[in-house]
Short mmCIF file of C-alpha atoms in Angstrom, two decimals:
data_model
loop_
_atom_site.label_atom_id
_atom_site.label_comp_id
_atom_site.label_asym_id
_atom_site.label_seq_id
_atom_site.Cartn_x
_atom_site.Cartn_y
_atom_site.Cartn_z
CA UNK A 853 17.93 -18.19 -21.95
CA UNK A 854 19.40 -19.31 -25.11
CA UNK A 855 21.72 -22.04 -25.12
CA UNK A 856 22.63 -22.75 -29.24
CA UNK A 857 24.72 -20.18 -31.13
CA UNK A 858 24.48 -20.50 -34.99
CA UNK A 859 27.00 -18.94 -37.60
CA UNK A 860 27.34 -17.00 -39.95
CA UNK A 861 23.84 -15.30 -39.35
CA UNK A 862 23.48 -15.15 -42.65
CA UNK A 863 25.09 -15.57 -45.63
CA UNK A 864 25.18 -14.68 -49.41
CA UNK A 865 26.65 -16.94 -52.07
CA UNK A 866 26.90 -17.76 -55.64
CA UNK A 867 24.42 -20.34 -57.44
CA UNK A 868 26.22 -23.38 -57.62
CA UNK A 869 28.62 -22.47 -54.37
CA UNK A 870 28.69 -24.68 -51.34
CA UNK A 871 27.52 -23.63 -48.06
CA UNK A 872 28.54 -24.42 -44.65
CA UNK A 873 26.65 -23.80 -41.40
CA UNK A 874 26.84 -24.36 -37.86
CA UNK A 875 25.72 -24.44 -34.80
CA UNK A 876 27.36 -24.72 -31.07
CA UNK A 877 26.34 -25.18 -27.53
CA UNK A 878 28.24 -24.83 -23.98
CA UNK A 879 26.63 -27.62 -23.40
CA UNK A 880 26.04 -31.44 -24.64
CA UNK A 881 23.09 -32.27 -26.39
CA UNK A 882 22.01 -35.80 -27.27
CA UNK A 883 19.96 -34.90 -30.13
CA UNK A 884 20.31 -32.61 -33.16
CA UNK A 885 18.26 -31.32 -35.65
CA UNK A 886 18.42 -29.22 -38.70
CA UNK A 887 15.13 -27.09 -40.09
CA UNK A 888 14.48 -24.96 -43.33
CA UNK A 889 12.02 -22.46 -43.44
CA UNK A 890 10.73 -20.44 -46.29
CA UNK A 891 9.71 -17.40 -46.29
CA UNK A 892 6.09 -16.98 -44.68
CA UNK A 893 6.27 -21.18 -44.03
CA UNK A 894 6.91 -23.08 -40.98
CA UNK A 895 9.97 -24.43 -40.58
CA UNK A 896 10.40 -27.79 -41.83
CA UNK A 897 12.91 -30.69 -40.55
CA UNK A 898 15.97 -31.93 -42.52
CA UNK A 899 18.02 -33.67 -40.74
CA UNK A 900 17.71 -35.51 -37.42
CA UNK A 901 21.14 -36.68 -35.68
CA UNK A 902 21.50 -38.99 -32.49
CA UNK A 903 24.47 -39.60 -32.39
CA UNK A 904 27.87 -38.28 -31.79
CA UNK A 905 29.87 -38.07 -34.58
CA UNK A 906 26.92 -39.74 -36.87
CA UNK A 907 27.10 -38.06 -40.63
CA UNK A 908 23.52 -38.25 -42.24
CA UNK A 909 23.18 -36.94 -45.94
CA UNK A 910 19.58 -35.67 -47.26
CA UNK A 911 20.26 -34.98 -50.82
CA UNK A 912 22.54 -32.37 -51.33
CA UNK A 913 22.36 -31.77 -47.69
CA UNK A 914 25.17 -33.21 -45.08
CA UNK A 915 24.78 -32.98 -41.51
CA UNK A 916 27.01 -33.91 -39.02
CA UNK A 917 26.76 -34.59 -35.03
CA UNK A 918 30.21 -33.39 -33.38
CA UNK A 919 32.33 -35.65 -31.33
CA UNK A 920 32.42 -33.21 -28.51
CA UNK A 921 28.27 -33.22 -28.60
CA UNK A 922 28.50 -29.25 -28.24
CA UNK A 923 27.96 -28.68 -31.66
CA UNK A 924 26.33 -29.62 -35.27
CA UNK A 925 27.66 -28.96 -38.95
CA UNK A 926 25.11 -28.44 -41.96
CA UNK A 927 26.59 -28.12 -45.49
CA UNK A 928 24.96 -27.77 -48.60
CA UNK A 929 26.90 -28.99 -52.14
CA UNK A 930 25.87 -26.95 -55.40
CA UNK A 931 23.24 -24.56 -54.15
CA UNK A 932 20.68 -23.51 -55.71
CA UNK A 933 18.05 -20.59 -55.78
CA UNK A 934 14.97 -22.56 -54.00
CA UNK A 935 17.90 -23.34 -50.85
CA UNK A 936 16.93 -19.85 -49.69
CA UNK A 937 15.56 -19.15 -46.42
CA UNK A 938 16.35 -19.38 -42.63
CA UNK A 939 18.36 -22.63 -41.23
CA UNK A 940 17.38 -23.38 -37.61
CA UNK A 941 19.67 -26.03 -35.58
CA UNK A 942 17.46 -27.50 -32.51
CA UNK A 943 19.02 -29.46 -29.92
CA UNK A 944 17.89 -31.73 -26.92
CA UNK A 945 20.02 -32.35 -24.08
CA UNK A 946 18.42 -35.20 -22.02
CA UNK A 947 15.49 -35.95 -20.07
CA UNK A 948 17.28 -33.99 -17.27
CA UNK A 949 16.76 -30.93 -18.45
CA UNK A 950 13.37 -31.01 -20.19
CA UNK A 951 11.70 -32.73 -22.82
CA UNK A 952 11.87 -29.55 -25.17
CA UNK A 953 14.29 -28.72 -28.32
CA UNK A 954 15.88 -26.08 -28.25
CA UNK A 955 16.13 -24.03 -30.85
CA UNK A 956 19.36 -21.35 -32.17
CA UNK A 957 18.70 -18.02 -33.49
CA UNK A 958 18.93 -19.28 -37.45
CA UNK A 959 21.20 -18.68 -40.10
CA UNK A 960 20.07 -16.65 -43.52
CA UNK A 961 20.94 -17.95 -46.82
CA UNK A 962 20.54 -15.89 -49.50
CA UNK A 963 21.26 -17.39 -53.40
CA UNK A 964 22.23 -15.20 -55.84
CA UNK A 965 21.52 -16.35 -59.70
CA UNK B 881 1.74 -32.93 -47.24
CA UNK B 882 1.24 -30.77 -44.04
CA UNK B 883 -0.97 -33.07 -41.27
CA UNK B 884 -0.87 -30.08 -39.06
CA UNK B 885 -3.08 -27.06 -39.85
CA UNK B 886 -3.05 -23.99 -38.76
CA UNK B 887 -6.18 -21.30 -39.28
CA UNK B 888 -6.72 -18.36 -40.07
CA UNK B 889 -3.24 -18.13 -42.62
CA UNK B 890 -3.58 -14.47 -42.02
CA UNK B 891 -5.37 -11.98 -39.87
CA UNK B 892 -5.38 -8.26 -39.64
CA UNK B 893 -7.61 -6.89 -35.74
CA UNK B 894 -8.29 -4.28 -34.27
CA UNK B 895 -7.11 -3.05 -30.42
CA UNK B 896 -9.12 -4.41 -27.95
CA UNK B 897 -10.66 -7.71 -29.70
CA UNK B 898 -10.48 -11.20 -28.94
CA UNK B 899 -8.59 -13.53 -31.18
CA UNK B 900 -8.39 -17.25 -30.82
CA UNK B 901 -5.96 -18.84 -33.70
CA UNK B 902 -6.71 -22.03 -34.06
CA UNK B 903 -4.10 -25.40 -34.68
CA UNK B 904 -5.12 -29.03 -35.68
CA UNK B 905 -3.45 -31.75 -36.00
CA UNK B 906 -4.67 -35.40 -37.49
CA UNK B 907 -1.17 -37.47 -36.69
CA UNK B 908 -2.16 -38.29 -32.80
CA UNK B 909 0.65 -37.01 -31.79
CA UNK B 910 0.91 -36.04 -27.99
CA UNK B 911 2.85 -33.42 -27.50
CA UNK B 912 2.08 -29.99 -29.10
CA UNK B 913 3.58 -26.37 -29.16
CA UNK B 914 2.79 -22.53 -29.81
CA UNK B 915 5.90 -20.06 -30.81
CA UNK B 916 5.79 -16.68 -31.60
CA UNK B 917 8.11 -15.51 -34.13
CA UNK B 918 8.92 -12.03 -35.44
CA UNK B 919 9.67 -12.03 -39.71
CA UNK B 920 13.28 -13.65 -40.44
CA UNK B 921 13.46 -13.86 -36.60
CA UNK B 922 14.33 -16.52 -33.99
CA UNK B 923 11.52 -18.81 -32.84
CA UNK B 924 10.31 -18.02 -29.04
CA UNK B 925 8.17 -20.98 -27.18
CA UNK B 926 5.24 -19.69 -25.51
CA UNK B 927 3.11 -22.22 -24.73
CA UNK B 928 3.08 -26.19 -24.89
CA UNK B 929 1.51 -29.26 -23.74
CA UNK B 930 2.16 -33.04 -23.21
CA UNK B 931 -1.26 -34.24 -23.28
CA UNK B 932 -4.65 -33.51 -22.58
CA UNK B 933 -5.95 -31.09 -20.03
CA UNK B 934 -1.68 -30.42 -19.60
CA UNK B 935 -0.45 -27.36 -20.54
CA UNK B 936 2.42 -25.17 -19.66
CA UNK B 937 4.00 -22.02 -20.00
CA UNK B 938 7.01 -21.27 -22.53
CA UNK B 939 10.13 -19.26 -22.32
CA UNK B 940 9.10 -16.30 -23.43
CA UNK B 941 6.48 -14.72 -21.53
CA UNK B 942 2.80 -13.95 -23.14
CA UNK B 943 -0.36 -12.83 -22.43
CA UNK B 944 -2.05 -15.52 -24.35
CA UNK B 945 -3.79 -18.31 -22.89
CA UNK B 946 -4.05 -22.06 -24.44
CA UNK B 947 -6.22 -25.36 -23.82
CA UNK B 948 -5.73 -28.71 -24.63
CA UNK B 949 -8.98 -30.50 -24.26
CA UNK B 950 -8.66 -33.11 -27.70
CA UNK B 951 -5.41 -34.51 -28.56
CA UNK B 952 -5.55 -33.16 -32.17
CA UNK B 953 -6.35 -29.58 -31.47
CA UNK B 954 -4.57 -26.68 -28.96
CA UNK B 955 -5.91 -23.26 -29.67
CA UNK B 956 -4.49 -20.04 -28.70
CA UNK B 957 -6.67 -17.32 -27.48
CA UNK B 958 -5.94 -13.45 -27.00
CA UNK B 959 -8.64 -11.96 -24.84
CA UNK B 960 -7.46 -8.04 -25.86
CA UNK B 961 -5.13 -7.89 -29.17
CA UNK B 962 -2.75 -4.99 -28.62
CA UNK B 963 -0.31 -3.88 -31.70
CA UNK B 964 2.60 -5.71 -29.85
CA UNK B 965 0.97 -8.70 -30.37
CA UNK B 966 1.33 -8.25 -34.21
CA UNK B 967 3.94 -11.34 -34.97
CA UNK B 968 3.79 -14.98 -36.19
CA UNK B 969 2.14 -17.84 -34.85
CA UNK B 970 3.77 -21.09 -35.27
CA UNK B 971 2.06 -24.32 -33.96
CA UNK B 972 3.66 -27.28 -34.00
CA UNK B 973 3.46 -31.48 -32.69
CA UNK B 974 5.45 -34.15 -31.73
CA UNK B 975 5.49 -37.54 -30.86
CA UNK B 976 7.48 -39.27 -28.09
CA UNK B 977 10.70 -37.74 -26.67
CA UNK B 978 13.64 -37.37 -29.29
CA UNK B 979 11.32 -36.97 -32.45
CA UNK B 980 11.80 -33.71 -34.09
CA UNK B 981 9.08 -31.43 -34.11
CA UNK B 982 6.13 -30.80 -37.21
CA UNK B 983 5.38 -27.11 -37.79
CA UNK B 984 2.10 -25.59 -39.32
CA UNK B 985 2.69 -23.07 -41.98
CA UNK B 986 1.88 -20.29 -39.31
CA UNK B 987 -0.93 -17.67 -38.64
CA UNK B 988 0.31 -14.16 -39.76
CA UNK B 989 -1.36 -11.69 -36.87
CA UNK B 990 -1.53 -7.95 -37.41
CA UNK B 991 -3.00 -5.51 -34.69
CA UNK B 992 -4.04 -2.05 -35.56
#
């Protein structure tokens, strides 16, 4: 079943607004990731994170690996209109349980000029 | 630049036929995966495989079938499209354990 939770589903801001995302787990993962996908795209990767706690910036894009390990933080500074599209948070949670990501249900950003 | 391809980008079928979407990739990577997702919907694995002549069966169940007989290519075959098989095909590769995954831009299937 699913294991990562991602709020808000989806969102609607101003051009120019920030935007913060996230993404939480009942359990600990060792590995985070952040994808964008476009309408009819793939998705695309980000933002990898390994480790707890680790801040990694891509751009205007800020992603963050919580202390607890049960959750990841994506924020975007000054959006623009081409930031539209689904955000997917994947997670891995050791070799223990499978070499697969996981991946949450997505969160929908919508821009508005 | 995409070094995973997917073919064809779109395909409309009728009931009954046999499909086989096809999914490339030219990075060597080992490790390569089929999911199924409905527009502006979550992602659902269906099939994947660690290697040659490996593969395995995803979370969510489908009547598709795969093979993995080159590293670079892992086609996915319908043997009887039905309309509930009208979705999105995503294909996508990694490489060792913790590497995040590269997606193809996605076969667009439509059954009527």
């Amino acid at each position: 079943g699913q294991q990562l939770n991602q709020s808000p589903q989806s969102m609607f801001i101003q051009e120019g607004e920030d935007v913060s995302m996230n993404c939480t787990s009942s359990s600990i993962f060792n590995t985070w990731l952040w994808y964008k996908q476009d309408p009819g795209e793939g998705p695309v990767l980000l933002i990898a994170l390994y480790k707890a706690g680790e801040l990694t910036s891509n751009g205007r894009l800020t992603a963050q690996f919580g202390i607890t390990r049960k959750d990841s933080f994506l924020n975007i500074s000054a959006s623009i209109p081409s930031d539209v599209g689904i955000y997917f948070c994947a997670g891995r949670r050791g070799n223990n349980y499978g070499q697969n990501f996981v991946f949450g249900p997505g969160t929908r950003l919508s821009v508005l000029p | 630049e995409a070094d995973i391809y997917q073919t064809p980008r779109y395909l409309v079928i009728g009931t009954g036929k046999k499909i086989t979407l096809e999914c490339s990739q030219t990075m060597g990577h080992d490790k390569m995966y089929w999911y199924q997702q409905d527009p502006g919907m979550e992602l659902h694995l269906i099939h994947y495989s660690y290697g040659v002549n490996s593969t395995e069966k995803g979370d969510l169940s489908s009547e598709s079938t795969v093979s993995r007989i080159r590293t670079e290519h892992f086609p996915l075959t319908l043997e009887s499209a039905r309309p509930s098989h009208t979705s999105q095909y995503l294909c996508a590769s990694s490489e060792g354990t913790n590497n995040g995954y590269t997606f193809g831009s996605g076969t667009r299937l439509t059954v009527v």
